[in-house]
Amino acid sequence: MYLEEVKKAGGRGGNLSGHGSIIKPDAMLPNEIIRYVVEDGDVREGAELQWKAMVEDMYLKQQQQKQGEGLGKFKNCLAVCHIRDYNGLTRLAVSLGLLVSELSEEPAWKGKVISSGHLPDQLMLHSIQGDDLKSKCEFMMRKCSRNLVSFVHKRKVLDFILEVAVKENLKAEQMVKKVFVFADYGGYVGGTSWKTRYEAKRREFKEKGYGDAVPHILVWNISDQNMPCIEQHHPGVTLLRGVSDNLVKSFLDNYGEIGPHHLMEAAIADKAYQALTVVD
């Protein structure tokens, strides 16, 4: 097994990074790594090493990107994790939320995650606690599980982030650029109603000294069992439904930048389509 080899290499001081490394940073998806960290003590050490290699690899690639590709990076992003206690979905939400927090470079948001509070419409910003990956995951799972009747509304997310920014006296360039909401509900956006509210929120950000630095929100319903689909015609919001390994990989490879062509590429990346030939 791959993680057993990683564990052995780590135990004997083998090459774990760089040329000839036993670890392949993209060998596993974040949620796959988390599963072994939480459930399989035998290879937990290998899974921890795999996670570290993945984060370091993504961070280095993030640094190599050209300036001006702000929305295509995780360097100034924040995650909202809000999901019922389904094993697989919880692992996916927790793993992506934790990864975003570790890749964020702005001190105001790095190592943090948003969850719902104990009161209706209440949001809370947590500094993720834990000495190792397992304890961080357990912290996230406790904080990000939701009850059956609570939802995170997009307007509340913007309200909350603006409130935090004002309280911390953040500058416009420190404002989070993109918010990923990993949830198990759809995040319906009413056409005219949302446009009106969004414009009002933009004015509020300007009045508080943040100009046009209103975060873009991606609401990803990871519980939808249908074919992945995307809606991008709402100002400031992208709605994504459905999940697959290829879609998660595309999300990571493109640093959270997701559009219809990414969904198409993810769909035809399955092995079942590799033998097909395009005939003109």
Tab-separated table of C-alpha atoms in Angstrom:
chain	number	residue	atom	x	y	z
A	1	MET	CA	0.000	0.000	0.000
A	2	TYR	CA	1.240	3.475	-0.924
A	3	LEU	CA	0.843	5.042	2.543
A	4	GLU	CA	2.647	2.129	4.152
A	5	GLU	CA	5.624	2.817	1.881
A	6	VAL	CA	5.479	6.496	2.807
A	7	LYS	CA	5.397	5.589	6.499
A	8	LYS	CA	8.367	3.242	6.141
A	9	ALA	CA	10.358	5.843	4.230
A	10	GLY	CA	9.628	8.412	6.913
A	11	GLY	CA	10.648	6.010	9.658
A	12	ARG	CA	14.014	5.240	8.109
A	13	GLY	CA	14.754	8.810	7.107
A	14	GLY	CA	14.154	8.267	3.401
A	15	ASN	CA	13.765	10.930	0.749
A	16	LEU	CA	10.332	12.444	1.342
A	17	SER	CA	10.589	15.499	-0.883
A	18	GLY	CA	12.369	16.718	-3.980
A	19	HIS	CA	13.788	14.648	-6.814
A	20	GLY	CA	13.389	10.911	-6.315
A	21	SER	CA	10.968	11.345	-3.423
A	22	ILE	CA	8.828	8.376	-2.405
A	23	ILE	CA	5.945	10.811	-1.832
A	24	LYS	CA	3.910	11.958	-4.809
A	25	PRO	CA	2.098	15.132	-3.638
A	26	ASP	CA	-0.895	14.581	-5.928
A	27	ALA	CA	-1.212	10.830	-5.331
A	28	MET	CA	-4.268	11.243	-3.092
A	29	LEU	CA	-7.141	13.687	-2.739
A	30	PRO	CA	-7.451	15.596	0.556
A	31	ASN	CA	-10.533	13.667	1.685
A	32	GLU	CA	-8.785	10.368	0.972
A	33	ILE	CA	-5.874	11.412	3.168
A	34	ILE	CA	-8.235	12.509	5.943
A	35	ARG	CA	-9.985	9.137	5.919
A	36	TYR	CA	-6.746	7.355	6.764
A	37	VAL	CA	-5.819	9.958	9.366
A	38	VAL	CA	-9.130	9.607	11.194
A	39	GLU	CA	-9.902	5.911	10.731
A	40	ASP	CA	-6.670	3.968	10.196
A	41	GLY	CA	-4.054	4.324	12.911
A	42	ASP	CA	-1.687	1.923	11.141
A	43	VAL	CA	-0.903	4.349	8.335
A	44	ARG	CA	-1.759	7.627	10.086
A	45	GLU	CA	1.872	8.699	10.096
A	46	GLY	CA	2.102	8.117	6.353
A	47	ALA	CA	-1.128	10.056	5.806
A	48	GLU	CA	0.227	12.979	7.843
A	49	LEU	CA	3.368	13.026	5.680
A	50	GLN	CA	1.248	12.850	2.523
A	51	TRP	CA	-0.845	15.820	3.668
A	52	LYS	CA	2.263	17.861	4.440
A	53	ALA	CA	3.735	17.095	1.012
A	54	MET	CA	0.473	18.030	-0.736
A	55	VAL	CA	0.194	21.370	1.080
A	56	GLU	CA	3.853	22.246	0.458
A	57	ASP	CA	3.546	21.378	-3.235
A	58	MET	CA	0.401	23.481	-3.675
A	59	TYR	CA	1.954	26.370	-1.759
A	60	LEU	CA	5.050	26.376	-3.978
A	61	LYS	CA	2.917	26.299	-7.128
A	62	GLN	CA	0.802	29.096	-5.702
A	63	GLN	CA	3.934	31.221	-5.260
A	64	GLN	CA	4.957	30.574	-8.855
A	65	GLN	CA	1.711	31.921	-10.281
A	66	LYS	CA	1.857	35.347	-11.867
A	67	GLN	CA	0.577	38.372	-10.022
A	68	GLY	CA	-2.948	39.444	-10.837
A	69	GLU	CA	-4.569	36.011	-10.753
A	70	GLY	CA	-6.131	36.677	-7.364
A	71	LEU	CA	-9.295	34.622	-7.716
A	72	GLY	CA	-7.283	31.691	-9.019
A	73	LYS	CA	-5.310	31.303	-5.810
A	74	PHE	CA	-6.055	30.130	-2.301
A	75	LYS	CA	-3.677	32.763	-0.874
A	76	ASN	CA	-6.481	35.027	0.346
A	77	CYS	CA	-9.473	32.745	0.710
A	78	LEU	CA	-11.671	31.467	3.516
A	79	ALA	CA	-13.888	28.414	3.918
A	80	VAL	CA	-17.297	27.941	5.489
A	81	CYS	CA	-17.944	24.319	6.464
A	82	HIS	CA	-21.550	23.521	7.273
A	83	ILE	CA	-22.718	19.955	6.910
A	84	ARG	CA	-24.621	17.156	8.618
A	85	ASP	CA	-22.720	14.240	10.071
A	86	TYR	CA	-22.333	12.103	6.961
A	87	ASN	CA	-18.956	10.362	7.089
A	88	GLY	CA	-17.867	10.821	3.476
A	89	LEU	CA	-19.289	14.329	3.053
A	90	THR	CA	-17.930	15.499	6.387
A	91	ARG	CA	-14.453	14.315	5.437
A	92	LEU	CA	-14.663	16.137	2.115
A	93	ALA	CA	-15.862	19.408	3.663
A	94	VAL	CA	-13.325	19.224	6.496
A	95	SER	CA	-10.415	18.345	4.214
A	96	LEU	CA	-11.130	21.153	1.735
A	97	GLY	CA	-11.814	23.671	4.493
A	98	LEU	CA	-8.599	22.768	6.290
A	99	LEU	CA	-6.582	22.898	3.070
A	100	VAL	CA	-7.905	26.360	2.186
A	101	SER	CA	-7.046	27.597	5.686
A	102	GLU	CA	-3.476	26.300	5.451
A	103	LEU	CA	-2.866	27.797	2.005
A	104	SER	CA	-4.225	31.211	2.948
A	105	GLU	CA	-1.388	33.702	3.431
A	106	GLU	CA	-3.234	36.682	4.889
A	107	PRO	CA	-2.748	36.525	8.703
A	108	ALA	CA	-6.329	37.649	9.330
A	109	TRP	CA	-7.699	34.508	7.655
A	110	LYS	CA	-4.876	31.943	7.738
A	111	GLY	CA	-5.600	28.859	9.836
A	112	LYS	CA	-9.247	29.835	10.261
A	113	VAL	CA	-12.655	28.524	9.263
A	114	ILE	CA	-16.237	29.750	9.565
A	115	SER	CA	-19.014	27.585	10.969
A	116	SER	CA	-22.569	28.212	12.120
A	117	GLY	CA	-23.082	29.135	15.758
A	118	HIS	CA	-25.599	27.951	18.314
A	119	LEU	CA	-28.183	30.587	17.408
A	120	PRO	CA	-30.131	30.927	14.128
A	121	ASP	CA	-28.144	32.827	11.471
A	122	GLN	CA	-25.148	33.046	13.809
A	123	LEU	CA	-21.701	32.561	12.261
A	124	MET	CA	-18.430	31.980	14.095
A	125	LEU	CA	-14.815	32.376	12.987
A	126	HIS	CA	-12.564	29.722	14.501
A	127	SER	CA	-8.798	29.494	14.724
A	128	ILE	CA	-8.282	25.813	13.943
A	129	GLN	CA	-6.862	24.020	16.972
A	130	GLY	CA	-4.654	20.925	17.043
A	131	ASP	CA	-1.055	19.759	17.210
A	132	ASP	CA	-1.332	17.343	14.299
A	133	LEU	CA	-3.591	16.628	11.337
A	134	LYS	CA	-5.815	14.225	13.273
A	135	SER	CA	-6.545	16.680	16.071
A	136	LYS	CA	-7.176	19.488	13.569
A	137	CYS	CA	-9.647	17.275	11.696
A	138	GLU	CA	-11.428	16.337	14.912
A	139	PHE	CA	-11.700	20.032	15.813
A	140	MET	CA	-13.139	20.814	12.392
A	141	MET	CA	-15.638	17.958	12.582
A	142	ARG	CA	-16.924	19.193	15.939
A	143	LYS	CA	-17.281	22.787	14.818
A	144	CYS	CA	-18.592	22.274	11.296
A	145	SER	CA	-21.370	19.740	11.859
A	146	ARG	CA	-24.754	21.413	11.675
A	147	ASN	CA	-28.194	20.574	12.987
A	148	LEU	CA	-31.044	19.750	10.619
A	149	VAL	CA	-32.642	23.186	10.481
A	150	SER	CA	-29.757	25.655	10.259
A	151	PHE	CA	-28.446	27.150	7.017
A	152	VAL	CA	-25.680	29.554	6.099
A	153	HIS	CA	-27.078	32.363	3.961
A	154	LYS	CA	-24.834	34.171	1.497
A	155	ARG	CA	-25.855	37.614	2.742
A	156	LYS	CA	-24.975	36.587	6.291
A	157	VAL	CA	-21.543	35.442	5.125
A	158	LEU	CA	-20.821	38.868	3.620
A	159	ASP	CA	-22.236	40.605	6.703
A	160	PHE	CA	-20.032	38.521	8.977
A	161	ILE	CA	-16.828	38.980	6.983
A	162	LEU	CA	-17.351	42.742	6.828
A	163	GLU	CA	-17.983	42.773	10.580
A	164	VAL	CA	-14.726	40.889	11.244
A	165	ALA	CA	-12.752	43.133	8.872
A	166	VAL	CA	-14.022	46.324	10.531
A	167	LYS	CA	-13.422	44.942	14.029
A	168	GLU	CA	-9.849	43.925	13.140
A	169	ASN	CA	-9.266	47.235	11.316
A	170	LEU	CA	-8.203	45.421	8.144
A	171	LYS	CA	-7.208	47.322	5.019
A	172	ALA	CA	-8.920	46.799	1.664
A	173	GLU	CA	-6.022	44.687	0.373
A	174	GLN	CA	-6.420	42.383	3.392
A	175	MET	CA	-10.052	41.640	2.623
A	176	VAL	CA	-10.676	37.996	1.787
A	177	LYS	CA	-11.036	37.578	-1.988
A	178	LYS	CA	-13.086	34.398	-2.179
A	179	VAL	CA	-15.241	32.391	0.220
A	180	PHE	CA	-15.914	28.693	-0.325
A	181	VAL	CA	-19.080	27.387	1.326
A	182	PHE	CA	-18.916	23.590	1.556
A	183	ALA	CA	-22.438	22.517	2.441
A	184	ASP	CA	-25.128	19.890	1.946
A	185	TYR	CA	-27.832	22.181	0.610
A	186	GLY	CA	-28.322	24.063	-2.606
A	187	GLY	CA	-27.939	27.734	-1.764
A	188	TYR	CA	-30.820	29.059	-3.903
A	189	VAL	CA	-30.306	32.590	-5.194
A	190	GLY	CA	-33.412	34.610	-5.973
A	191	GLY	CA	-32.871	36.668	-9.144
A	192	THR	CA	-34.015	40.256	-8.555
A	193	SER	CA	-34.028	39.923	-4.773
A	194	TRP	CA	-30.382	38.790	-4.626
A	195	LYS	CA	-29.228	41.427	-7.131
A	196	THR	CA	-30.791	44.150	-5.006
A	197	ARG	CA	-29.254	42.788	-1.809
A	198	TYR	CA	-25.869	42.333	-3.446
A	199	GLU	CA	-25.787	45.927	-4.700
A	200	ALA	CA	-26.732	47.118	-1.221
A	201	LYS	CA	-23.915	45.030	0.226
A	202	ARG	CA	-21.428	46.485	-2.285
A	203	ARG	CA	-22.400	49.984	-1.166
A	204	GLU	CA	-21.898	48.959	2.455
A	205	PHE	CA	-18.397	47.631	1.721
A	206	LYS	CA	-17.546	50.939	0.009
A	207	GLU	CA	-18.907	52.962	2.919
A	208	LYS	CA	-16.666	50.999	5.288
A	209	GLY	CA	-13.593	51.797	3.181
A	210	TYR	CA	-13.242	48.535	1.238
A	211	GLY	CA	-14.107	49.841	-2.222
A	212	ASP	CA	-15.060	47.033	-4.574
A	213	ALA	CA	-13.363	44.356	-2.448
A	214	VAL	CA	-16.532	42.310	-1.948
A	215	PRO	CA	-15.612	38.613	-1.641
A	216	HIS	CA	-16.869	36.251	-4.315
A	217	ILE	CA	-18.809	33.328	-2.832
A	218	LEU	CA	-18.740	29.783	-4.183
A	219	VAL	CA	-21.502	27.664	-2.644
A	220	TRP	CA	-20.718	23.999	-3.281
A	221	ASN	CA	-23.505	21.543	-2.495
A	222	ILE	CA	-21.376	18.431	-2.078
A	223	SER	CA	-24.346	16.219	-1.164
A	224	ASP	CA	-26.090	16.469	-4.539
A	225	GLN	CA	-26.027	13.043	-6.190
A	226	ASN	CA	-26.879	14.300	-9.677
A	227	MET	CA	-24.499	15.181	-12.488
A	228	PRO	CA	-22.392	18.188	-11.390
A	229	CYS	CA	-23.732	21.507	-12.654
A	230	ILE	CA	-22.898	25.158	-12.126
A	231	GLU	CA	-24.703	28.515	-12.071
A	232	GLN	CA	-22.673	31.686	-12.597
A	233	HIS	CA	-25.257	34.270	-13.651
A	234	HIS	CA	-25.768	35.683	-10.148
A	235	PRO	CA	-23.601	38.697	-9.191
A	236	GLY	CA	-20.901	37.773	-6.713
A	237	VAL	CA	-22.013	34.164	-6.332
A	238	THR	CA	-21.289	30.844	-8.027
A	239	LEU	CA	-23.480	27.834	-7.251
A	240	LEU	CA	-21.948	24.400	-7.743
A	241	ARG	CA	-23.823	21.142	-7.221
A	242	GLY	CA	-22.573	17.571	-7.308
A	243	VAL	CA	-19.194	16.028	-6.649
A	244	SER	CA	-16.733	13.560	-8.131
A	245	ASP	CA	-13.065	12.785	-7.633
A	246	ASN	CA	-12.270	14.471	-10.944
A	247	LEU	CA	-14.189	17.596	-9.941
A	248	VAL	CA	-12.341	17.807	-6.608
A	249	LYS	CA	-9.053	17.418	-8.470
A	250	SER	CA	-10.038	20.169	-10.919
A	251	PHE	CA	-10.990	22.428	-8.004
A	252	LEU	CA	-7.536	21.924	-6.488
A	253	ASP	CA	-5.580	22.135	-9.745
A	254	ASN	CA	-7.257	25.450	-10.572
A	255	TYR	CA	-7.039	26.843	-7.038
A	256	GLY	CA	-10.775	27.184	-6.579
A	257	GLU	CA	-11.483	28.603	-10.017
A	258	ILE	CA	-14.448	26.622	-11.356
A	259	GLY	CA	-16.437	27.166	-14.546
A	260	PRO	CA	-18.497	25.126	-17.030
A	261	HIS	CA	-15.388	24.046	-18.960
A	262	HIS	CA	-13.859	22.663	-15.762
A	263	LEU	CA	-16.985	20.565	-15.208
A	264	MET	CA	-16.791	19.276	-18.775
A	265	GLU	CA	-13.114	18.382	-18.408
A	266	ALA	CA	-13.830	16.616	-15.122
A	267	ALA	CA	-16.677	14.650	-16.701
A	268	ILE	CA	-14.652	13.358	-19.660
A	269	ALA	CA	-11.582	12.626	-17.524
A	270	ASP	CA	-13.124	9.318	-16.401
A	271	LYS	CA	-11.360	6.234	-17.710
A	272	ALA	CA	-14.562	5.169	-19.446
A	273	TYR	CA	-14.143	8.050	-21.904
A	274	GLN	CA	-10.423	7.659	-22.569
A	275	ALA	CA	-10.904	5.080	-25.329
A	276	LEU	CA	-13.261	7.320	-27.319
A	277	THR	CA	-12.039	8.885	-30.548
A	278	VAL	CA	-13.238	12.206	-31.923
A	279	VAL	CA	-14.189	11.891	-35.589
A	280	ASP	CA	-14.497	15.037	-37.681
